[in-house]
Tab-separated table of C-alpha atoms in Angstrom:
chain	number	residue	atom	x	y	z
W	1	UNK	CA	103.001	95.210	99.818
W	2	UNK	CA	100.474	95.378	102.409
W	3	UNK	CA	99.497	98.792	101.650
W	4	UNK	CA	96.128	100.969	102.012
W	5	UNK	CA	95.075	99.830	97.706
W	6	UNK	CA	95.265	96.376	98.890
W	7	UNK	CA	91.347	96.335	100.414
W	8	UNK	CA	90.020	93.278	99.251
W	9	UNK	CA	87.752	91.972	102.446
W	10	UNK	CA	88.761	94.644	104.797
W	11	UNK	CA	85.850	96.442	106.225
W	12	UNK	CA	84.576	99.908	107.458
W	13	UNK	CA	84.737	101.683	103.908
W	14	UNK	CA	81.595	102.228	103.396
W	15	UNK	CA	79.716	100.902	99.878
W	16	UNK	CA	80.757	101.263	96.490
W	17	UNK	CA	79.603	104.002	95.232
W	18	UNK	CA	78.068	103.104	91.591
W	19	UNK	CA	78.252	106.674	89.664
W	20	UNK	CA	75.546	106.478	86.736
W	21	UNK	CA	76.821	107.451	83.532
W	22	UNK	CA	80.234	108.273	85.130
W	23	UNK	CA	82.548	110.349	82.815
W	24	UNK	CA	85.590	109.627	81.910
W	25	UNK	CA	87.193	112.734	83.392
W	26	UNK	CA	85.064	114.615	86.294
W	27	UNK	CA	87.802	117.666	85.628
W	28	UNK	CA	90.201	118.696	82.827
W	29	UNK	CA	92.892	118.383	84.927
W	30	UNK	CA	92.084	114.524	85.238
W	31	UNK	CA	92.577	114.212	82.047
W	32	UNK	CA	95.791	116.695	82.006
W	33	UNK	CA	97.284	114.256	84.726
W	34	UNK	CA	96.696	111.000	82.749
W	35	UNK	CA	98.737	112.355	79.778
W	36	UNK	CA	101.418	113.738	81.851
W	37	UNK	CA	101.740	110.001	83.695
W	38	UNK	CA	101.800	108.387	80.198
W	39	UNK	CA	104.518	111.048	78.734
W	40	UNK	CA	106.843	111.179	81.061
W	41	UNK	CA	106.455	106.929	81.365
W	42	UNK	CA	107.012	106.538	77.423
W	43	UNK	CA	110.582	108.007	78.338
W	44	UNK	CA	111.507	104.277	79.167
W	45	UNK	CA	112.967	104.994	82.702
W	46	UNK	CA	110.556	102.546	84.865
W	47	UNK	CA	108.319	99.385	84.284
W	48	UNK	CA	104.198	99.706	84.630
W	49	UNK	CA	105.027	97.411	87.714
W	50	UNK	CA	107.299	100.185	89.065
W	51	UNK	CA	104.594	102.673	88.619
W	52	UNK	CA	101.813	100.836	90.103
W	53	UNK	CA	104.626	100.387	93.641
W	54	UNK	CA	105.185	103.932	93.371
W	55	UNK	CA	101.452	104.489	93.725
W	56	UNK	CA	101.125	101.816	96.342
W	57	UNK	CA	103.611	102.581	98.886
W	58	UNK	CA	102.039	106.141	99.605
W	59	UNK	CA	101.655	106.554	102.858
W	60	UNK	CA	97.813	105.313	103.722
W	61	UNK	CA	96.439	108.522	105.111
W	62	UNK	CA	97.638	110.218	102.084
W	63	UNK	CA	96.031	107.088	99.789
W	64	UNK	CA	93.134	106.916	101.196
W	65	UNK	CA	91.882	110.309	101.279
W	66	UNK	CA	93.847	111.037	97.542
W	67	UNK	CA	91.111	110.976	94.363
W	68	UNK	CA	92.515	108.306	91.792
W	69	UNK	CA	94.482	111.170	89.820
W	70	UNK	CA	95.826	112.854	92.576
W	71	UNK	CA	97.138	109.428	93.487
W	72	UNK	CA	98.716	109.044	90.010
W	73	UNK	CA	100.262	112.050	90.080
W	74	UNK	CA	101.877	111.445	93.574
W	75	UNK	CA	103.184	108.343	92.345
W	76	UNK	CA	104.306	110.096	89.474
W	77	UNK	CA	106.350	112.530	91.441
W	78	UNK	CA	108.553	109.890	93.194
W	79	UNK	CA	109.389	108.191	89.870
W	80	UNK	CA	110.640	111.475	89.020
W	81	UNK	CA	112.626	111.826	91.514
W	82	UNK	CA	113.714	108.681	92.409
W	83	UNK	CA	115.191	108.300	88.828
W	84	UNK	CA	116.763	112.011	88.291
W	85	UNK	CA	114.173	113.686	86.107
W	86	UNK	CA	112.877	116.710	88.661
W	87	UNK	CA	113.956	117.361	92.485
W	88	UNK	CA	111.080	117.955	95.383
W	89	UNK	CA	111.870	121.261	95.951
W	90	UNK	CA	110.557	121.987	91.801
W	91	UNK	CA	107.487	119.817	92.982
W	92	UNK	CA	106.840	122.234	96.478
W	93	UNK	CA	108.086	125.122	94.787
W	94	UNK	CA	106.669	124.790	90.730
W	95	UNK	CA	109.855	126.569	89.485
W	96	UNK	CA	113.142	125.039	88.220
W	97	UNK	CA	115.561	123.793	90.884
W	98	UNK	CA	118.886	125.833	89.705
W	99	UNK	CA	121.078	122.844	92.017
W	100	UNK	CA	119.068	120.135	90.019
W	101	UNK	CA	121.468	117.856	88.451
W	102	UNK	CA	121.018	117.782	84.955
W	103	UNK	CA	118.780	114.905	83.203
W	104	UNK	CA	120.168	111.666	82.561
W	105	UNK	CA	121.998	111.842	78.994
W	106	UNK	CA	120.901	108.142	77.825
W	107	UNK	CA	116.656	109.594	78.369
W	108	UNK	CA	114.682	108.386	75.667
W	109	UNK	CA	112.771	110.863	73.713
W	110	UNK	CA	109.038	110.942	74.056
W	111	UNK	CA	106.505	110.000	71.508
W	112	UNK	CA	104.348	113.160	69.345
W	113	UNK	CA	100.571	112.796	70.200
W	114	UNK	CA	99.991	110.647	66.933
W	115	UNK	CA	102.626	108.246	67.850
W	116	UNK	CA	101.196	108.063	71.682
W	117	UNK	CA	97.613	107.454	70.382
W	118	UNK	CA	99.358	104.322	68.057
W	119	UNK	CA	101.189	103.129	71.223
W	120	UNK	CA	98.416	102.821	73.482
W	121	UNK	CA	95.906	101.713	70.951
W	122	UNK	CA	98.383	98.572	70.374
W	123	UNK	CA	99.100	97.607	73.894
W	124	UNK	CA	101.695	95.782	74.959
W	125	UNK	CA	101.581	92.481	76.740
W	126	UNK	CA	103.422	91.303	79.618
W	127	UNK	CA	102.817	87.330	78.291
W	128	UNK	CA	106.500	86.108	77.367
W	129	UNK	CA	106.163	82.295	76.015
W	130	UNK	CA	109.162	80.218	76.294
W	131	UNK	CA	110.534	81.276	79.350
W	132	UNK	CA	112.267	77.317	79.716
W	133	UNK	CA	109.779	77.440	83.261
W	134	UNK	CA	108.126	74.392	82.744
W	135	UNK	CA	104.776	74.986	85.139
W	136	UNK	CA	104.798	73.054	87.844
W	137	UNK	CA	100.665	72.649	88.479
W	138	UNK	CA	97.978	71.353	86.135
W	139	UNK	CA	94.160	72.085	86.065
W	140	UNK	CA	92.278	70.762	88.969
W	141	UNK	CA	95.321	70.725	91.510
W	142	UNK	CA	95.023	72.110	94.920
W	143	UNK	CA	97.898	74.674	95.916
W	144	UNK	CA	98.665	76.943	98.869
W	145	UNK	CA	99.491	80.592	98.034
W	146	UNK	CA	102.296	81.281	99.960
W	147	UNK	CA	102.068	83.845	103.572
W	148	UNK	CA	103.877	87.098	101.200
W	149	UNK	CA	104.253	89.759	103.732
W	150	UNK	CA	107.076	92.338	102.004
W	151	UNK	CA	107.679	96.132	101.707
W	152	UNK	CA	108.385	95.351	98.060
W	153	UNK	CA	105.351	94.944	94.747
W	154	UNK	CA	103.453	91.678	94.697
W	155	UNK	CA	100.231	90.818	92.793
W	156	UNK	CA	99.510	88.301	95.763
W	157	UNK	CA	96.011	89.587	96.968
W	158	UNK	CA	96.848	89.750	101.075
W	159	UNK	CA	92.927	88.121	101.337
W	160	UNK	CA	94.266	84.509	99.955
W	161	UNK	CA	97.703	84.508	100.985
W	162	UNK	CA	98.096	81.112	103.082
W	163	UNK	CA	94.960	79.732	101.637
W	164	UNK	CA	94.123	76.831	99.145
W	165	UNK	CA	92.533	76.638	96.350
W	166	UNK	CA	92.027	74.774	92.977
W	167	UNK	CA	94.371	75.773	89.365
W	168	UNK	CA	91.495	76.256	87.168
W	169	UNK	CA	93.870	77.059	84.512
W	170	UNK	CA	97.194	77.853	82.770
W	171	UNK	CA	97.559	81.428	81.272
W	172	UNK	CA	100.677	81.182	80.074
W	173	UNK	CA	104.522	82.572	80.833
W	174	UNK	CA	104.080	86.039	81.981
W	175	UNK	CA	106.335	88.297	83.593
W	176	UNK	CA	106.857	88.066	87.066
W	177	UNK	CA	105.604	91.769	88.758
W	178	UNK	CA	107.657	91.439	91.559
W	179	UNK	CA	110.943	91.203	89.852
W	180	UNK	CA	109.935	93.963	87.339
W	181	UNK	CA	108.597	96.756	89.921
W	182	UNK	CA	112.185	96.058	91.807
W	183	UNK	CA	114.255	96.448	88.550
W	184	UNK	CA	115.851	93.035	88.800
W	185	UNK	CA	114.355	91.888	85.001
W	186	UNK	CA	111.357	90.256	83.761
W	187	UNK	CA	111.418	86.392	85.998
W	188	UNK	CA	108.826	85.147	83.520
W	189	UNK	CA	106.844	82.069	84.402
W	190	UNK	CA	103.865	80.689	84.367
W	191	UNK	CA	100.880	82.010	85.935
W	192	UNK	CA	97.760	80.609	86.595
W	193	UNK	CA	93.573	81.237	87.045
W	194	UNK	CA	93.598	79.573	90.940
W	195	UNK	CA	89.865	79.507	92.542
W	196	UNK	CA	89.316	79.684	95.615
W	197	UNK	CA	85.638	78.902	97.627
W	198	UNK	CA	84.585	82.690	99.621
W	199	UNK	CA	83.954	80.402	102.357
W	200	UNK	CA	87.575	79.818	102.222
W	201	UNK	CA	88.416	83.316	102.009
W	202	UNK	CA	85.572	84.868	104.097
W	203	UNK	CA	84.537	81.924	106.899
W	204	UNK	CA	80.872	80.707	107.548
W	205	UNK	CA	78.797	83.756	106.437
W	206	UNK	CA	79.878	83.626	102.610
W	207	UNK	CA	77.282	82.257	100.428
W	208	UNK	CA	78.390	78.647	99.821
W	209	UNK	CA	77.810	78.850	95.920
W	210	UNK	CA	80.498	81.346	95.758
W	211	UNK	CA	83.916	81.501	94.290
W	212	UNK	CA	87.100	83.790	93.427
W	213	UNK	CA	89.529	83.593	91.150
W	214	UNK	CA	92.751	85.133	91.198
W	215	UNK	CA	95.312	85.372	88.690
W	216	UNK	CA	98.568	84.230	90.647
W	217	UNK	CA	102.171	83.517	89.150
W	218	UNK	CA	104.367	80.528	90.132
W	219	UNK	CA	106.760	81.549	93.090
W	220	UNK	CA	102.868	82.877	94.654
W	221	UNK	CA	102.347	78.886	95.134
W	222	UNK	CA	103.275	76.028	96.786
W	223	UNK	CA	101.533	72.090	96.980
W	224	UNK	CA	98.809	71.874	99.042
């Protein structure tokens, strides 16, 4: 979506501050925010893409004035209310809501700390080889990114939409984030590395030797 999180190429936000020897967490509550988000996510009610959309669809004034882990917590609140794990009243008051419906009967159990650590160390891939959807493009093909404007989730950055680039490589078949975020299944399809000349994105003020690579799914592209 065209939300506040899609800042690529936008101006007026000042320089990016680089913190030397930046700690993993700046305060204890940030570590707890991450732990709570992961613990509730392990219940299996939503995908990583739906979680991303919950964060990126926060109102711009809220998103842009919140810290990184504040955004995570606000997104988690939305997801928990949406999936019947909590109510708005409970987040507003901090106490159980007697009028809240019972938790879903099919709720999974979260792993314990050791199991969670093992799951995180192992990771999970969105690669889904053998989806049966043939790749329409090959390295060297010129493609145009569809001008996607949607209130739903998409991983097509705003600054490449409508622009022409060149296929650098085929990564393989991966879950389409747009479908997963909307709970329409995984819809695995080819994902490509697409190279864009910087001047095709930013105009004549960009350096002529610079380029940008973006990983883009088949649905985002059309022949140039």
